[in-house]
Tab-separated table of C-alpha atoms in Angstrom:
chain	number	residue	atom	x	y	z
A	28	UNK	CA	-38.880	63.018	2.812
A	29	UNK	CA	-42.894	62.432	2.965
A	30	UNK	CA	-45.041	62.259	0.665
A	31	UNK	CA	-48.675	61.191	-0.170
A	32	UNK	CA	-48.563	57.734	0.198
A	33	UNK	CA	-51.396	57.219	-3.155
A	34	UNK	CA	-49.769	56.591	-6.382
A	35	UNK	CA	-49.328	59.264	-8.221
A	36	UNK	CA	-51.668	57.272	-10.918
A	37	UNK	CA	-54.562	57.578	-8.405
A	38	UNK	CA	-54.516	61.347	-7.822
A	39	UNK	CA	-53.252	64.518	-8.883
A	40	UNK	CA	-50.146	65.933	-9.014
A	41	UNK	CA	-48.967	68.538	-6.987
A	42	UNK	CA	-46.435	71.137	-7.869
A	43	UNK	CA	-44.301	69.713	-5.502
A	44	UNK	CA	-44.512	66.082	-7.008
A	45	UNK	CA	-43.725	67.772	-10.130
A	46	UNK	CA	-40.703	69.175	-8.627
A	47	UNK	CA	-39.701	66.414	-6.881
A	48	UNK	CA	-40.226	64.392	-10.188
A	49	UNK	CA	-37.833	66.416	-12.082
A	50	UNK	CA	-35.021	66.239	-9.344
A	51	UNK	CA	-35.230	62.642	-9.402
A	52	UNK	CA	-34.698	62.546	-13.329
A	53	UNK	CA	-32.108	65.490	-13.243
A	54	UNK	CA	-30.347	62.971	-10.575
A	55	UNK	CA	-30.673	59.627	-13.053
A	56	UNK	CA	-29.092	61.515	-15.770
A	57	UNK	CA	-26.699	62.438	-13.822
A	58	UNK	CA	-26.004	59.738	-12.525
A	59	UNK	CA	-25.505	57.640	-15.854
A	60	UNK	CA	-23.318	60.578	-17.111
A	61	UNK	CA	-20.739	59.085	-14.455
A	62	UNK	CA	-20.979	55.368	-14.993
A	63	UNK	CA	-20.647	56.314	-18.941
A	64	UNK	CA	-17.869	58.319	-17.797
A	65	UNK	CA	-15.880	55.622	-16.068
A	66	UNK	CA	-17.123	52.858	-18.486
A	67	UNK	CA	-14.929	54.662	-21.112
A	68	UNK	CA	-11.901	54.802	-18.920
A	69	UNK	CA	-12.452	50.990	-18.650
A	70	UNK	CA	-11.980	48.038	-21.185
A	71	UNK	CA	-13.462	44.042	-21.168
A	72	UNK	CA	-15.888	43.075	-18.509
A	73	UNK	CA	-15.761	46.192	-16.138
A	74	UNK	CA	-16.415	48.338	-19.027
A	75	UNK	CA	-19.533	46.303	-19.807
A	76	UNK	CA	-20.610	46.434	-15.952
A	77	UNK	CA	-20.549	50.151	-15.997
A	78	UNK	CA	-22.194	50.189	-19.542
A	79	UNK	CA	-25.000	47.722	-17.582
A	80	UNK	CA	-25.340	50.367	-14.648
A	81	UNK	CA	-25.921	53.786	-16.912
A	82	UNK	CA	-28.478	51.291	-18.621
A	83	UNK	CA	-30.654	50.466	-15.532
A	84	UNK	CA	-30.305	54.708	-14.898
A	85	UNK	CA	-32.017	55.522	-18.002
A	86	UNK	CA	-34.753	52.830	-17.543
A	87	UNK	CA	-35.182	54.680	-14.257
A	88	UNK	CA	-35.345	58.042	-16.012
A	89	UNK	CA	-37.540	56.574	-18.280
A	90	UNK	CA	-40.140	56.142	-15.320
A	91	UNK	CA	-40.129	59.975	-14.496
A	92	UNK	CA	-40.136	61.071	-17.702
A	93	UNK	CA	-43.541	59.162	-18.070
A	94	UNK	CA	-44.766	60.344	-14.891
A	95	UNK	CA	-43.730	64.293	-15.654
A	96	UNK	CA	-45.066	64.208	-19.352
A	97	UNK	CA	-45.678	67.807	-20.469
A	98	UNK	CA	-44.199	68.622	-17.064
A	99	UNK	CA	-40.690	67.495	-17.768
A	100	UNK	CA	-39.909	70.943	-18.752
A	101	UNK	CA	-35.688	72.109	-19.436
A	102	UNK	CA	-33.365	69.546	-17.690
A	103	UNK	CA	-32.493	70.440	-14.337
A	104	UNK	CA	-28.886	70.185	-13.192
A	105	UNK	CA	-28.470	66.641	-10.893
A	106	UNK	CA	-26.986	66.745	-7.207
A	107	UNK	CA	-23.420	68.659	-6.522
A	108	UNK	CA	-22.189	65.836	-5.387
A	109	UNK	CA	-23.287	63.612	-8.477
A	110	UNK	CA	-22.099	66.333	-10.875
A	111	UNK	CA	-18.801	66.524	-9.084
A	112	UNK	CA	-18.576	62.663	-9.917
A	113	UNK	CA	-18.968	63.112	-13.391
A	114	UNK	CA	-15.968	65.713	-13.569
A	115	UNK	CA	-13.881	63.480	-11.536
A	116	UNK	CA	-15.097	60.421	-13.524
A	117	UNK	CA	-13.778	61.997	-16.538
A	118	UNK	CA	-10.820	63.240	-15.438
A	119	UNK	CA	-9.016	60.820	-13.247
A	120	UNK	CA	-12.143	57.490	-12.971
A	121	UNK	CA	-10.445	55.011	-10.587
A	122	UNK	CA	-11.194	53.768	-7.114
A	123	UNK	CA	-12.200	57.101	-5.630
A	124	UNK	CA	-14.818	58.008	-8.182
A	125	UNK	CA	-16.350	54.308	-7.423
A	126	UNK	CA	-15.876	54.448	-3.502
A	127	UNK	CA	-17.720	57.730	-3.962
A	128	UNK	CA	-20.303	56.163	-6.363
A	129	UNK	CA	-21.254	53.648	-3.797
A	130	UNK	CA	-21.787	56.389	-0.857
A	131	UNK	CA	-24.088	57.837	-3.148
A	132	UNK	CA	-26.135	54.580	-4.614
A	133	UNK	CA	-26.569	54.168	-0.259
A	134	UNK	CA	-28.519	57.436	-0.096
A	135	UNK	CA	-31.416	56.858	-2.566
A	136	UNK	CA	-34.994	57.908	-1.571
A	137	UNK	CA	-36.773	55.103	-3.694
A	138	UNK	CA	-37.952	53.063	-1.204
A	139	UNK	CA	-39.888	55.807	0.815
A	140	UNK	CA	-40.857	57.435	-2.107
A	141	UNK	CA	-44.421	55.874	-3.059
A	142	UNK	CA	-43.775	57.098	-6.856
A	143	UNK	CA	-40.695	54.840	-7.618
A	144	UNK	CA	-41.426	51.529	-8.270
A	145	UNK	CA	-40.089	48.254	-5.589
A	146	UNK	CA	-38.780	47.414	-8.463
A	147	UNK	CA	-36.515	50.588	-8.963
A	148	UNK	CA	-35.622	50.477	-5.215
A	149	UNK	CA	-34.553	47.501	-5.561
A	150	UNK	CA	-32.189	48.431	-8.504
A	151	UNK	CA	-30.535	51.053	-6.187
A	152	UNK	CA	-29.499	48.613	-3.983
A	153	UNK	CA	-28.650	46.327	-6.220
A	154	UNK	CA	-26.684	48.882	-7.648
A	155	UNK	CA	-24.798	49.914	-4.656
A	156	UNK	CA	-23.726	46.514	-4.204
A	157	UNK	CA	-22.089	46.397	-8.136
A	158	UNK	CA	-20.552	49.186	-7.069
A	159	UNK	CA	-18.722	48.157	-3.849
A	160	UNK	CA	-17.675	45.153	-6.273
A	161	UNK	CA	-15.951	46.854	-8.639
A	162	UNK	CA	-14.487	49.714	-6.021
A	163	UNK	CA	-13.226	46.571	-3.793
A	164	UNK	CA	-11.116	45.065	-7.007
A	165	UNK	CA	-9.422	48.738	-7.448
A	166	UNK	CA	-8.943	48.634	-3.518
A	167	UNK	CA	-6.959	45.271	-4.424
A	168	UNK	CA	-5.227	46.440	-6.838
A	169	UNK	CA	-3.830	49.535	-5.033
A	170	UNK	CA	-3.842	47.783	-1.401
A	171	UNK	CA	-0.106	47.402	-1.359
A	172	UNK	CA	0.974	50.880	-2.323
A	173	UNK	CA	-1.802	52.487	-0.913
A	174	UNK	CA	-1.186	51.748	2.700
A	175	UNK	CA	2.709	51.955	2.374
A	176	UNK	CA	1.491	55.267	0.913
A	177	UNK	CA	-0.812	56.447	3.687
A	178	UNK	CA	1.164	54.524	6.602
A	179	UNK	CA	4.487	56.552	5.289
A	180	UNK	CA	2.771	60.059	4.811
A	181	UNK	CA	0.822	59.458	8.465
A	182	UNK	CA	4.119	58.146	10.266
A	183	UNK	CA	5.911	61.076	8.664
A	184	UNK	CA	3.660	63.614	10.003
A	185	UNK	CA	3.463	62.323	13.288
A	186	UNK	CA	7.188	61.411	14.051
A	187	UNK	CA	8.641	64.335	12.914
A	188	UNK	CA	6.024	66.111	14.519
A	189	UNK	CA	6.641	64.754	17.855
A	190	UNK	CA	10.038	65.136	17.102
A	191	UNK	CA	10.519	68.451	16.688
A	192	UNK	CA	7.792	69.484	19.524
A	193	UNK	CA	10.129	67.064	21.994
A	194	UNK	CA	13.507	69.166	20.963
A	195	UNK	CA	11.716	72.441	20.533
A	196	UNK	CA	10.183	71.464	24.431
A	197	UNK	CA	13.329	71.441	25.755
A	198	UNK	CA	14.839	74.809	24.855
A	199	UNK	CA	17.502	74.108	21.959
A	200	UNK	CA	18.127	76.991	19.015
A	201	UNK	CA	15.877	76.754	16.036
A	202	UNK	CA	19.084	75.893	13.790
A	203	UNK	CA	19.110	72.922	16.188
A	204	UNK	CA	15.685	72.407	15.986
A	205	UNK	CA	15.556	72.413	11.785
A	206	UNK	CA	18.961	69.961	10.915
A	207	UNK	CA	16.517	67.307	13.845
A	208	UNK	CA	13.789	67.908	11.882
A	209	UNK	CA	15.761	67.527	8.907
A	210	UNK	CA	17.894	64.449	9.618
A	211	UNK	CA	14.440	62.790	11.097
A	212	UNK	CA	12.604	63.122	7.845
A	213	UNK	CA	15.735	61.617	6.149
A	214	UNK	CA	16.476	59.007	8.109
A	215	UNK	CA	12.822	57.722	8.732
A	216	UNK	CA	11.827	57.840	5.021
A	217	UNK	CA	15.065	55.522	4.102
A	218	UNK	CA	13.939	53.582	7.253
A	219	UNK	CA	10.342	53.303	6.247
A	220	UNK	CA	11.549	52.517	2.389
A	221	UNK	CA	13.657	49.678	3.451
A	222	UNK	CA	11.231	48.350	5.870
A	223	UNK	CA	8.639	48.092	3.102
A	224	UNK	CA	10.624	46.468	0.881
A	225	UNK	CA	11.835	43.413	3.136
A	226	UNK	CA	8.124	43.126	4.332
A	227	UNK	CA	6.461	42.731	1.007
A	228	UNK	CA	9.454	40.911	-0.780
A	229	UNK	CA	9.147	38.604	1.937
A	230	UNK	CA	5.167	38.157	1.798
A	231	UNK	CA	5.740	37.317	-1.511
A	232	UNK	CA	8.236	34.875	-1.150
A	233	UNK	CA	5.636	33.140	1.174
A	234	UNK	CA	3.096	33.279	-1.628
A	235	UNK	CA	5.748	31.838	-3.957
A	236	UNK	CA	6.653	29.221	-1.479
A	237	UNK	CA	3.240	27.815	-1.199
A	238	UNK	CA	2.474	27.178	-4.666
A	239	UNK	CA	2.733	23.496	-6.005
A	240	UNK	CA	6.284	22.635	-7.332
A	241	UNK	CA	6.339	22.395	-11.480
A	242	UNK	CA	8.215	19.261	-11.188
A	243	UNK	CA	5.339	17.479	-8.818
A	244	UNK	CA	2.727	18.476	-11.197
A	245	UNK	CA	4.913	16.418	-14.284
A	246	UNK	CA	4.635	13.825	-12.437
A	247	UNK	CA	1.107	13.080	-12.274
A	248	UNK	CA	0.725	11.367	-15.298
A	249	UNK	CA	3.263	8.886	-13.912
A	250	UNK	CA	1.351	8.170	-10.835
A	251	UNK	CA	0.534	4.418	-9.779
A	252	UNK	CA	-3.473	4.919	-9.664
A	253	UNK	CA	-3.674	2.110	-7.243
A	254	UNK	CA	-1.649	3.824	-4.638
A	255	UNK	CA	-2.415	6.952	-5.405
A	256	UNK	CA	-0.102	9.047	-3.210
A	257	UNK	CA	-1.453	12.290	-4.537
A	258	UNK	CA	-4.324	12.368	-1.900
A	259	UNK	CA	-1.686	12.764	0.399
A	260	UNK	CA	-0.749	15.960	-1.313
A	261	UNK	CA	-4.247	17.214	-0.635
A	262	UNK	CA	-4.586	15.679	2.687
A	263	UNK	CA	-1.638	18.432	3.471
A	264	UNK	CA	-3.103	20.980	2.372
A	265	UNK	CA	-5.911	20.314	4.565
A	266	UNK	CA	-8.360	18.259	2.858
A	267	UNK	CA	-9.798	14.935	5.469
A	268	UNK	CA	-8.719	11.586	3.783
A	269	UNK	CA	-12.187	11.198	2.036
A	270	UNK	CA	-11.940	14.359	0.202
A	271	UNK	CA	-8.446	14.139	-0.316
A	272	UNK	CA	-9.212	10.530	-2.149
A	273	UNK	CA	-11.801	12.094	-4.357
A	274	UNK	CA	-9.812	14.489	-5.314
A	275	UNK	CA	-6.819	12.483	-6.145
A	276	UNK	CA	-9.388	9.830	-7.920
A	277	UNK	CA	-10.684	13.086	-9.958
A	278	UNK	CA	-7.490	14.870	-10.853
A	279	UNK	CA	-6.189	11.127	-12.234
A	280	UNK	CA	-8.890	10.556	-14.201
A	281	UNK	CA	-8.865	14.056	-16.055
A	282	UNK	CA	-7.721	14.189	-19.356
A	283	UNK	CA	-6.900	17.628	-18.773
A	284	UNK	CA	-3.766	18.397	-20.634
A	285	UNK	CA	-1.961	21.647	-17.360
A	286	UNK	CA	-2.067	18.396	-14.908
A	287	UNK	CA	-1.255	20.779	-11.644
A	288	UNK	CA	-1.533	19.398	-8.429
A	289	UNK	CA	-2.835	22.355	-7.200
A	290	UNK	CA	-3.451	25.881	-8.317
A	291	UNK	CA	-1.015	28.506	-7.975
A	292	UNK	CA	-1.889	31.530	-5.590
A	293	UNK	CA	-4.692	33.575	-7.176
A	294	UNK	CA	-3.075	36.576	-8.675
A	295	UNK	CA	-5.392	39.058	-6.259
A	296	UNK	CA	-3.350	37.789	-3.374
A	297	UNK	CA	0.080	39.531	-4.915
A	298	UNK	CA	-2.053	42.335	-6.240
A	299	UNK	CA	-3.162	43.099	-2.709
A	300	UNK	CA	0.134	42.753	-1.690
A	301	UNK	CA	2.158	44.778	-4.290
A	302	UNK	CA	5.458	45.268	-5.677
A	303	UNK	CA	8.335	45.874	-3.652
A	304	UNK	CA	9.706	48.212	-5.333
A	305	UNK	CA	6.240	50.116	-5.470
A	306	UNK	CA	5.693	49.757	-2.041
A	307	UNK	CA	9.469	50.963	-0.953
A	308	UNK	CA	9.163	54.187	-3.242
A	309	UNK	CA	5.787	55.069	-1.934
A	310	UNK	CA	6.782	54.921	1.788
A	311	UNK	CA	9.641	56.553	1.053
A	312	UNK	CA	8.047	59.952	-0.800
A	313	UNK	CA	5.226	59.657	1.716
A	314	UNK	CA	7.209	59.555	4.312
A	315	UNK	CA	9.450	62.419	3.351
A	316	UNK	CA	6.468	64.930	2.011
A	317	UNK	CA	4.565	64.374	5.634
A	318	UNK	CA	7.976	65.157	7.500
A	319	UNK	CA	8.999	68.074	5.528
A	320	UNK	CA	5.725	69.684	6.556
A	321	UNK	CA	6.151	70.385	10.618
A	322	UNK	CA	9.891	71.887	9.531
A	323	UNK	CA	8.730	74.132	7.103
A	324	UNK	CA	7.879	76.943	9.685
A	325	UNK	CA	12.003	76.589	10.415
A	326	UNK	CA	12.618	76.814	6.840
A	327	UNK	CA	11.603	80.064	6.078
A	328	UNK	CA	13.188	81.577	9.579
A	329	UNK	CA	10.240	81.355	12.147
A	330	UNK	CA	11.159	80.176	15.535
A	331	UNK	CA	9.490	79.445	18.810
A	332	UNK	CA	6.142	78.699	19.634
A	333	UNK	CA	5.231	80.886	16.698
A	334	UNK	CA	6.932	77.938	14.352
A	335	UNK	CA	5.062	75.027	16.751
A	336	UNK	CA	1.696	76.886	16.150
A	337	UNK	CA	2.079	76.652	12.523
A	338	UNK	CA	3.789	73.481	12.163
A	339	UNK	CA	0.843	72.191	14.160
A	340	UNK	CA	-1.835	73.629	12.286
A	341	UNK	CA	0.284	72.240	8.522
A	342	UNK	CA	-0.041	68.584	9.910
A	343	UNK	CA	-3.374	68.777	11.461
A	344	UNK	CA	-4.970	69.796	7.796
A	345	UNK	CA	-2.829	66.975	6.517
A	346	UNK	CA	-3.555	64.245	9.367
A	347	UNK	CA	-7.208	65.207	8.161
A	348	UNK	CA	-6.563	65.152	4.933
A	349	UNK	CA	-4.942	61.130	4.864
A	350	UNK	CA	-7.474	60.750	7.326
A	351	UNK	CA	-10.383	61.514	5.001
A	352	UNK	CA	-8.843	60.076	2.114
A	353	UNK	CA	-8.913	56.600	3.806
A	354	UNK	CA	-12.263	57.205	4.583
A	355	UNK	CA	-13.397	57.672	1.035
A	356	UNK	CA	-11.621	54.376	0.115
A	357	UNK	CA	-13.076	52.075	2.672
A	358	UNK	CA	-16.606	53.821	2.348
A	359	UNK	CA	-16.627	55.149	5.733
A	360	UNK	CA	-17.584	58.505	6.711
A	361	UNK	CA	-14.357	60.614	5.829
A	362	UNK	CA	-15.235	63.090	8.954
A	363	UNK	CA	-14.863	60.610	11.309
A	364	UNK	CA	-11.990	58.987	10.063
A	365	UNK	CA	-10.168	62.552	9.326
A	366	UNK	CA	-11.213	63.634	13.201
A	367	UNK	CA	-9.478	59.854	14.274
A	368	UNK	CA	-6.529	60.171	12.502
A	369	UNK	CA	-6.451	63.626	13.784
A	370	UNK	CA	-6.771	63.012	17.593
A	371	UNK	CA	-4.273	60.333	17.230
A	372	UNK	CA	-1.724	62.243	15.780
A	373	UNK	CA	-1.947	65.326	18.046
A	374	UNK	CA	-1.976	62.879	21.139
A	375	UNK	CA	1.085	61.272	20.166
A	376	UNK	CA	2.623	64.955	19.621
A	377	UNK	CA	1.425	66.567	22.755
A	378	UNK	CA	2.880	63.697	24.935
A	379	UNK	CA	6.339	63.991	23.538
A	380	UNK	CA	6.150	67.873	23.798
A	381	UNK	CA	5.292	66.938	27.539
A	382	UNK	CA	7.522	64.252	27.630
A	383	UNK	CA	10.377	67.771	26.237
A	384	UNK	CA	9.463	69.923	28.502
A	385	UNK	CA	10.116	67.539	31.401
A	386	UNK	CA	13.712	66.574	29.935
A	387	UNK	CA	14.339	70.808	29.193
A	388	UNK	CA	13.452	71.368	33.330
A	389	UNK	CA	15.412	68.518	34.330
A	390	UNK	CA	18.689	69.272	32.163
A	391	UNK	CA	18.215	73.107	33.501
């Protein structure tokens, strides 16, 4: 956008600035509508950040309301995209509304807009960075489950996928064809269930593992100070001996009443990991709804490359679909990751329906 690089307080307004003036405030209102929205889905010090945030968007609509005067005329209606926010905000909140949020605090025109103050460019940003702080704690807090979730829906897609374009390839009957498709979905979902559960349970054993023994920390108040073998403690945790000493000397000398040796593992490290449980159950349903989709052409009787076509077409709007989804979440463009996630998937497929074909000519 270009406009007249003089201040709006040094010459007259145009019809388009006026325009322009009332899309901006339309956009601000809008805009706080969906931090107030997700402030009231929150409680304790998120709540008060979000409260914070539609705060600074009113000062801002302040500004334009000032600048419009007898101009400001009936409230316009804010950016699709912003309004869309405000109905997801109130409906669901969570991590997508705020990965979405921070997209949208990255495409503000402040700072070549000669009528917004530095200092309200400088908001936006500041803004956009809040945001990506509060959307990467709800990343944290869904990590684990999320990519179980995602990893089990993309895995089932593909694999049965392949699958059934590899038997299809090489000439079986569709009845064939459907109990493969059927007894792959099955058996990777239990496969993909049970492999998610050993992994995390076993990353959080590790955690577990690593934290400072209950019984150590009792014995710190025990100690011989002169020796002082606790800075060997922190020497092992990696510490060199003059820190280590230090801390020893410091942690001795407290007359803090927990005594630990050494703090636990934060509680962010096991939220980013998830529950087992969680992350078995989610792998497993994932896995299962992405594999039931290629057989659902054999479900309801089609056969032949008539079922492949639509089977293919099912997990293509799906691969795009996880694809996108992830894209949202890591605030990346969702196109490109949907077109990845898409070309990866339909690679793996078409080499195993080569890969058929070959094995149906050979066995004929």
């Amino acid at each position: 956008m270009t406009t007249d690089p003089t201040p709006a307080s040094d010459r007259a307004r145009t019809p388009r600035d006026v325009r322009r003036w009332r899309r901006y405030l339309a956009d601000e209102r809008a805009e706080a509508a969906v931090y107030r929205e997700l402030a009231a889905r929150r409680s304790g010090e998120e709540r008060e950040i979000l409260v914070a945030l539609a705060e600074a968007e009113q000062r801002h609509e302040t500004h334009w309301l000032e600048l419009l005067g007898d101009d400001a005329g009936r409230p316009l209606r804010g950016q699709w995209r912003t309004r869309f926010l405000a109905v997801l905000a109130r409906r669901f909140g969570g991590v997508f509304v705020l990965a979405l949020a921070q997209q949208a605090e990255s495409r503000s025109a402040y700072d070549a807009d000669v009528d917004a103050t530095a200092a309200m460019a400088a908001d936006e940003r500041i803004h956009g960075e809040v945001v990506r702080g509060l959307a990467t704690r709800g990343r944290t807090r869904i990590s684990g489950t999320f990519r179980a979730a995602v990893f089990g829906a993309n895995d089932g897609l593909v694999s049965n996928l392949a699958l059934i374009l590899g038997v299809g390839a090489s000439g079986v009957a569709p009845q064939t064809i459907l109990v493969t498709g059927l007894a792959g979905l099955l058996a990777g979902a239990l496969s993909m269930a049970a492999g998610e559960y050993v992994s995390v349970s076993s990353q959080r054993e590790l955690l577990a593992a690593s934290d400072p023994s209950p019984a150590a920390s009792a014995a710190l108040g025990h100690l011989d100070v002169d020796a002082n073998e606790l800075a060997l403690v922190y020497r092992a945790r990696g510490l060199d001996a003059g820190e280590a000493q230090a801390r020893a000397d410091a942690v001795l000398a407290s007359a803090v009443g927990s005594r630990e040796i050494a703090p636990a593992s934060e509680s962010d490290a096991h939220e980013e990991i998830g529950t087992a449980l969680g992350a078995a159950a989610s792998s497993f349903c994932f896995f299962a709804s992405g594999a039931l989709i290629p057989v659902l052409p054999y479900l309801v009787g089609m056969e032949g490359l008539a079922a492949i076509a639509v089977g293919s077409v099912l997990v293509g709007v799906a691969l795009c679909f996880t694809g996108a989804t992830v894209g949202v979440l890591s605030g990346a463009s969702p196109v490109r990751r949907a077109l990845r996630q898409l070309a990866i998937g339909f690679g793996a497929a078409a080499a195993t329906y080569a890969l058929g074909l070959l094995f149906g000519a050979t066995v004929g």
